[in-house]
Amino acid sequence: MARADGTDEVGGSAYGRTDGRGHADASDARLTDLLRADSATAYQALQELRARHHPSVLAYARLCATGETPARQLAAQAFTLAARETARGIDLGVPWRHRLLLLTAREAAAWAADERSAGLDPTLLLVLHSTGADGPLPPLLAPFQSLPARAQGLIWYGVVEGEPLDRTAVFAGLSPADVAHGTDRALAALSQACLRSRLAASTDPHCGDFRRLISESVRPDSPRESADLRSHMAHCVHCTTAYEELSALRDAPRAALVEGLLPWAGAAYGSRLHGGPKIGTGARTTPRLPHRPPRRLLLTSAALGVALAPLLAFLLTQRDSPPSQESAGATPSAVSTPPGPPPVTVTVSPPPAVSSPPPTRSASPSPSKAPSKRPSKPPAAAPTPPGTAYAQIVNVASGRCLDISGADLEKGTDVITAPCSSSPTQRWRVDSARGALQSYADPDFCLDSRGATDDGVGIWECASLEGRNAQNLRFAVDTVGVIRPAVAPDFAVAPTGGTSVSLVRESGRADQRWRAGVS
């Protein structure tokens, strides 16, 4: 944890010293490259990553666990999985510390499925049992992942973690001047990414018309009110969610980010780790769009959105010093909501129906209340599931498209999710005659289940539909957009953390449904 002098205590060494830590000034990206090099260099890089990130990971693991021992096991397993994925060339997709926290939650989800559930916080266990062990993704994760690595580092280390300017610069591989001048631009880019993501998930063609009005209504200075926008948001969950997210990012960015980028106990993590003023303090209180009820964050704080994964053997032995009396005494048996941040509404974003009351109109007359000339619009039609025409396959929950990793059209390449674009590798069709999903980029390749439910999904030659492994390539798409593999019809294709796509037990959630996008 942070010491009074601004350094971290990890295994008896203070952060920033060079004794035994020759890579203390290397960026996370540089350490990632070293981790994929020869074994000696990889070991040193991993030790540096542990030194700078382990206190935060352990702090988060303590929120997920019932005591110190299971918390340390969760933290160690997160490092194990991160190191193995990195060594295999898997892109982390988010800053190192953020990825480690997501992997901690992922391991906790695996624990919930067996006898290790006794080591999990009871409230977390209840959330997992009520939402499904591989619950929804953190609501801001997909827009955050669409940003360049530079912007991600500025936001995560500088805003969410509140690291000092010089440490943020080291971790992100930037100069202090870059950090000082680039953070506001990074936050603005995230706001626009959130807006694009929410509008892309809507099937209402009118939502795009309100993009500019939403941006103008949440400007820090001189926001522009719009009666048309209020009227539209009364029945459009996508635009309402976008407005709420942008308002939260403007008024209390750290609170919105920590709750929107972590699947569980985000507010508690932010307050517990830093031990300073509670997140969300100092937020603007000037009301926007005053005829709407008070804003409530539609961000998930108690939903675990990283997939189940088998427990891996430890790559690192736990060489941490025994927990101090202070840290051991701070370990709760159950997580309680910190008094600082305002309460949040636990919900899946975007939900299938409006999860908060629509805006109410004041009875007093006002010029802005004049009836809008825009004709009232019926509720948007249900999303159209993928069909026989080539089109994007868009996840209903995240708005991201099914894609082929690295556009590498080779047998066995992973299928992932990515921000929707014009790439031909994001176009697919349902070959109803053969019961397969065929790639537009190369029609000789089809979606492949790999014959199991825990190996992710990839692509393989469609010619195998005529062979003994034909079942591996067969999928059925139902009327609500669930893509079911023939090898396990009670499972569904779904995003499972980061860019990964896998097969999870079908439970009717929005992130297990897909719609046809741009053809």
Coordinates of C-alpha atoms in Angstrom, one line a residue, residues 114-446:
D114 CA -17.1 -25.0 -6.7
E115 CA -16.1 -25.6 -3.1
R116 CA -13.8 -22.5 -3.2
S117 CA -17.0 -20.4 -3.0
A118 CA -16.5 -20.4 0.8
G119 CA -13.6 -18.0 0.4
L120 CA -15.7 -15.4 -1.4
D121 CA -17.4 -12.4 0.1
P122 CA -21.1 -13.4 0.8
T123 CA -22.4 -10.3 -1.0
L124 CA -20.3 -11.1 -4.1
L125 CA -21.4 -14.7 -4.0
L126 CA -25.1 -13.6 -3.9
V127 CA -24.5 -11.3 -6.9
L128 CA -22.9 -14.2 -8.9
H129 CA -25.7 -16.6 -8.0
S130 CA -28.4 -14.1 -9.0
T131 CA -26.9 -12.7 -12.2
G132 CA -25.0 -15.8 -13.5
A133 CA -21.4 -16.7 -12.8
D134 CA -20.2 -14.9 -15.9
G135 CA -22.4 -11.8 -15.3
P136 CA -22.6 -8.7 -17.5
L137 CA -19.5 -6.8 -18.6
P138 CA -18.7 -3.5 -16.8
P139 CA -20.8 -0.9 -18.7
L140 CA -17.9 1.3 -19.7
L141 CA -15.4 -1.4 -20.6
A142 CA -16.2 -1.7 -24.3
P143 CA -15.9 2.1 -25.0
F144 CA -12.7 2.2 -22.8
Q145 CA -11.1 -0.6 -24.8
S146 CA -11.8 1.3 -28.0
L147 CA -9.4 4.1 -27.0
P148 CA -5.7 4.1 -27.8
A149 CA -3.4 2.7 -25.2
R150 CA -2.1 6.2 -24.4
A151 CA -5.6 7.5 -23.5
Q152 CA -6.3 4.3 -21.5
G153 CA -3.2 4.8 -19.4
L154 CA -3.9 8.4 -18.7
I155 CA -7.5 7.6 -17.6
W156 CA -6.8 4.5 -15.5
Y157 CA -3.6 5.6 -13.7
G158 CA -4.1 9.3 -13.5
V159 CA -7.9 9.5 -12.9
V160 CA -9.1 6.2 -11.5
E161 CA -6.1 5.3 -9.4
G162 CA -5.0 8.8 -8.7
E163 CA -1.4 8.0 -9.1
P164 CA 1.1 10.9 -9.0
L165 CA 1.9 12.6 -12.3
D166 CA 5.4 11.1 -12.5
R167 CA 4.3 7.6 -11.8
T168 CA 1.4 7.8 -14.3
A169 CA 4.0 9.0 -16.8
V170 CA 6.3 6.0 -16.1
F171 CA 3.5 3.4 -16.3
A172 CA 2.0 4.9 -19.5
G173 CA 5.3 5.5 -21.1
L174 CA 4.7 9.3 -21.4
S175 CA 6.4 12.4 -20.2
P176 CA 4.9 14.3 -17.2
A177 CA 3.9 17.1 -19.6
D178 CA 2.0 14.6 -21.8
V179 CA 0.1 13.5 -18.6
A180 CA -0.7 17.0 -17.5
H181 CA -2.0 18.1 -20.9
G182 CA -3.5 14.9 -22.2
T183 CA -5.8 13.7 -19.4
D184 CA -8.7 16.0 -20.2
R185 CA -8.5 15.1 -23.9
A186 CA -8.5 11.4 -23.0
L187 CA -11.6 11.9 -20.8
A188 CA -13.3 13.7 -23.7
A189 CA -12.5 10.9 -26.1
L190 CA -14.0 8.3 -23.6
S191 CA -17.2 10.3 -23.4
Q192 CA -17.5 10.3 -27.2
A193 CA -16.7 6.6 -27.3
C194 CA -19.4 5.9 -24.7
L195 CA -21.9 7.9 -26.8
R196 CA -21.0 6.0 -30.0
S197 CA -21.3 2.7 -28.2
R198 CA -24.7 3.4 -26.8
L199 CA -26.1 4.7 -30.1
A200 CA -24.6 1.9 -32.1
A201 CA -26.5 -0.6 -29.9
S202 CA -29.8 1.0 -30.7
T203 CA -32.0 -0.2 -33.6
D204 CA -34.0 3.1 -33.6
P205 CA -32.8 5.0 -36.7
H206 CA -33.7 8.3 -35.0
C207 CA -31.1 7.9 -32.2
G208 CA -28.3 9.1 -34.5
D209 CA -30.1 12.4 -34.9
F210 CA -29.7 13.1 -31.2
R211 CA -26.0 12.6 -30.9
R212 CA -25.1 16.2 -31.2
L213 CA -27.9 17.3 -28.8
I214 CA -26.7 14.8 -26.2
S215 CA -23.2 16.1 -26.4
E216 CA -24.4 19.7 -26.1
S217 CA -26.7 19.0 -23.2
V218 CA -23.7 17.7 -21.0
R219 CA -21.2 20.4 -21.9
P220 CA -19.4 21.7 -18.7
D221 CA -20.1 25.3 -19.7
S222 CA -23.3 26.6 -21.3
P223 CA -25.2 23.3 -21.8
R224 CA -27.9 23.4 -24.3
E225 CA -31.3 22.1 -23.3
S226 CA -33.6 20.4 -25.8
A227 CA -37.3 19.6 -25.4
D228 CA -36.9 17.2 -28.3
L229 CA -34.2 15.3 -26.5
R230 CA -36.2 15.1 -23.3
S231 CA -39.1 13.7 -25.2
H232 CA -37.0 11.2 -27.1
M233 CA -35.3 10.0 -23.9
A234 CA -38.7 9.3 -22.3
H235 CA -38.9 6.1 -24.4
C236 CA -35.3 5.4 -25.6
V237 CA -33.1 3.5 -23.1
H238 CA -30.0 3.9 -25.3
C239 CA -30.0 7.7 -25.4
T240 CA -31.0 7.9 -21.8
T241 CA -28.0 5.7 -20.8
A242 CA -25.7 7.7 -23.0
Y243 CA -26.9 11.0 -21.4
E244 CA -26.5 9.5 -17.8
E245 CA -23.0 8.2 -18.5
L246 CA -21.8 11.4 -20.1
S247 CA -23.2 13.4 -17.2
A248 CA -21.5 11.2 -14.7
L249 CA -18.2 11.4 -16.5
R250 CA -18.5 15.2 -16.5
D251 CA -19.5 15.7 -12.9
A252 CA -17.6 13.0 -11.0
P253 CA -15.3 11.3 -13.5
R254 CA -13.4 9.1 -10.9
A255 CA -16.6 7.8 -9.4
A256 CA -18.1 7.1 -12.8
L257 CA -15.0 5.4 -14.1
V258 CA -14.2 3.2 -11.1
E259 CA -17.8 1.9 -11.0
G260 CA -18.1 1.6 -14.8
L261 CA -14.8 -0.2 -15.4
L262 CA -14.8 -2.7 -12.5
P263 CA -17.4 -5.5 -12.3
W264 CA -17.7 -5.5 -8.5
A265 CA -17.2 -3.1 -5.6
G266 CA -15.8 -0.3 -7.7
A267 CA -16.6 2.5 -5.2
A268 CA -15.2 0.5 -2.3
Y269 CA -12.0 -0.2 -4.2
G270 CA -11.5 3.5 -5.0
S271 CA -12.0 4.6 -1.4
R272 CA -10.2 1.7 0.3
L273 CA -7.0 1.9 -1.9
H274 CA -6.4 5.6 -1.5
G275 CA -7.6 6.2 2.0
G276 CA -8.3 9.9 1.1
P277 CA -11.4 11.8 0.3
K278 CA -14.1 9.5 -0.9
I279 CA -14.5 9.4 -4.7
G280 CA -17.2 11.6 -6.1
T281 CA -16.5 14.5 -3.6
G282 CA -16.2 17.9 -5.2
A283 CA -18.5 17.0 -8.0
R284 CA -20.5 19.7 -9.6
T285 CA -24.1 20.0 -8.3
T286 CA -25.5 22.3 -11.0
P287 CA -28.6 20.5 -12.4
R288 CA -28.8 19.8 -16.1
L289 CA -32.1 19.4 -17.9
P290 CA -33.9 20.5 -14.8
H291 CA -37.2 18.9 -15.7
R292 CA -35.7 15.5 -15.4
P293 CA -35.5 13.7 -12.0
P294 CA -32.1 13.6 -10.3
R295 CA -29.5 11.6 -12.2
R296 CA -28.7 8.1 -11.1
L297 CA -25.7 6.4 -12.4
L298 CA -26.6 3.5 -14.6
L299 CA -23.2 1.9 -13.9
T300 CA -22.8 -1.5 -12.6
S301 CA -21.0 -1.8 -9.2
A302 CA -22.2 -5.2 -8.2
A303 CA -22.2 -7.2 -11.4
L304 CA -19.3 -9.5 -12.3
G305 CA -18.6 -9.3 -16.1
V306 CA -15.6 -11.4 -16.7
A307 CA -15.9 -15.0 -17.8
L308 CA -15.3 -18.2 -16.0
A309 CA -11.9 -19.7 -16.6
P310 CA -10.2 -22.9 -15.3
L311 CA -7.9 -22.4 -12.4
L312 CA -4.3 -22.3 -13.5
A313 CA -1.3 -23.4 -11.5
F314 CA 0.7 -20.5 -10.0
L315 CA 3.4 -19.1 -12.2
L316 CA 4.7 -17.2 -9.3
T317 CA 5.2 -18.4 -5.8
Q318 CA 3.8 -16.1 -3.1
R319 CA 6.8 -14.4 -1.7
D320 CA 4.8 -11.6 0.0
S321 CA 5.7 -10.7 3.5
P322 CA 3.1 -11.7 6.1
P323 CA 0.3 -9.2 6.2
S324 CA 0.9 -6.4 8.7
Q325 CA -1.4 -5.9 11.6
E326 CA -2.8 -2.8 9.9
S327 CA -3.7 -4.5 6.6
A328 CA -5.0 -7.7 8.3
G329 CA -7.2 -5.7 10.5
A330 CA -8.6 -3.9 7.6
T331 CA -9.9 -7.1 5.9
P332 CA -13.6 -7.2 6.1
S333 CA -15.7 -10.3 6.4
A334 CA -18.3 -8.6 4.2
V335 CA -18.1 -5.6 1.9
S336 CA -20.0 -2.5 3.1
T337 CA -20.6 0.5 0.9
P338 CA -18.3 3.4 1.8
P339 CA -20.1 6.4 3.2
G340 CA -18.7 8.8 0.6
P341 CA -20.0 8.0 -2.8
P342 CA -23.7 8.2 -3.6
P343 CA -25.6 5.0 -3.9
V344 CA -25.8 3.4 -7.4
T345 CA -28.5 1.5 -9.1
V346 CA -27.4 -2.1 -9.8
T347 CA -28.4 -2.7 -13.4
V348 CA -27.1 -4.2 -16.7
S349 CA -26.1 -1.6 -19.2
P350 CA -27.7 -1.2 -21.6
P351 CA -30.8 -2.9 -20.0
P352 CA -33.6 -4.4 -22.2
A353 CA -36.1 -1.8 -20.8
V354 CA -35.9 1.6 -19.2
S355 CA -34.5 1.0 -15.7
S356 CA -35.3 4.4 -14.3
P357 CA -38.5 6.6 -14.4
P358 CA -38.9 8.7 -17.5
P359 CA -38.4 12.4 -17.2
T360 CA -41.4 14.2 -15.7
R361 CA -42.7 17.5 -16.9
S362 CA -43.4 20.3 -14.6
A363 CA -47.0 21.5 -14.4
S364 CA -45.9 25.1 -14.6
P365 CA -45.9 26.6 -18.2
S366 CA -42.6 27.3 -19.7
P367 CA -41.5 28.3 -23.2
S368 CA -39.3 25.3 -23.4
K369 CA -42.3 23.1 -22.8
A370 CA -43.9 23.9 -26.1
P371 CA -45.0 20.7 -27.9
S372 CA -42.4 19.4 -30.1
K373 CA -43.1 19.4 -33.8
R374 CA -41.4 16.0 -34.1
P375 CA -44.1 13.3 -34.4
S376 CA -44.2 10.8 -31.6
K377 CA -42.4 7.6 -32.5
P378 CA -43.4 4.1 -31.5
P379 CA -41.1 2.0 -29.5
A380 CA -38.1 0.6 -31.4
A381 CA -38.6 -2.8 -33.0
A382 CA -36.8 -5.8 -31.6
P383 CA -33.3 -6.2 -33.0
T384 CA -33.1 -8.3 -36.1
P385 CA -31.0 -11.5 -35.5
P386 CA -28.2 -12.4 -37.9
G387 CA -29.6 -13.9 -41.1
T388 CA -28.6 -15.3 -44.5
A389 CA -27.3 -12.0 -45.8
Y390 CA -23.7 -10.9 -45.0
A391 CA -23.8 -8.3 -42.3
Q392 CA -22.0 -7.3 -39.0
I393 CA -22.9 -9.5 -36.0
V394 CA -23.3 -6.9 -33.2
N395 CA -23.5 -7.8 -29.5
V396 CA -26.8 -6.3 -28.1
A397 CA -25.2 -5.4 -24.8
S398 CA -21.8 -4.0 -25.8
G399 CA -22.4 -2.8 -29.3
R400 CA -19.2 -4.5 -30.4
C401 CA -18.9 -6.6 -33.5
L402 CA -17.8 -10.2 -34.0
D403 CA -14.4 -10.1 -35.7
I404 CA -11.4 -12.3 -36.6
S405 CA -8.3 -11.6 -34.5
G406 CA -5.7 -9.7 -36.4
A407 CA -7.7 -10.3 -39.6
D408 CA -5.6 -13.5 -39.8
L409 CA -7.6 -15.8 -42.1
E410 CA -5.9 -19.0 -41.0
K411 CA -7.3 -22.2 -39.4
G412 CA -7.6 -21.8 -35.7
T413 CA -7.5 -18.0 -35.5
D414 CA -9.5 -16.7 -32.5
V415 CA -12.8 -14.9 -33.1
I416 CA -13.1 -11.8 -30.9
T417 CA -15.2 -8.7 -30.4
A418 CA -14.0 -5.3 -31.7
P419 CA -15.4 -1.8 -32.3
C420 CA -17.6 -2.0 -35.3
S421 CA -15.9 -0.9 -38.5
S422 CA -15.9 -1.5 -42.3
S423 CA -13.6 -4.4 -42.0
P424 CA -14.7 -7.4 -44.1
T425 CA -13.7 -9.7 -41.2
Q426 CA -16.7 -8.3 -39.3
R427 CA -19.2 -9.5 -41.9
W428 CA -20.8 -13.0 -41.5
R429 CA -23.9 -14.8 -42.8
V430 CA -25.9 -17.7 -41.6
D431 CA -25.5 -20.6 -44.0
S432 CA -28.9 -22.1 -43.2
A433 CA -28.5 -25.0 -45.5
R434 CA -25.4 -26.3 -43.6
G435 CA -26.1 -24.7 -40.2
A436 CA -23.0 -22.6 -40.1
L437 CA -21.8 -19.0 -39.8
Q438 CA -19.7 -18.1 -42.9
S439 CA -17.1 -15.3 -43.1
Y440 CA -17.4 -12.7 -45.8
A441 CA -13.7 -12.0 -45.7
D442 CA -13.0 -15.5 -46.9
P443 CA -16.1 -17.7 -47.5
D444 CA -14.0 -20.8 -47.1
F445 CA -13.9 -20.2 -43.4
C446 CA -16.7 -20.7 -40.8

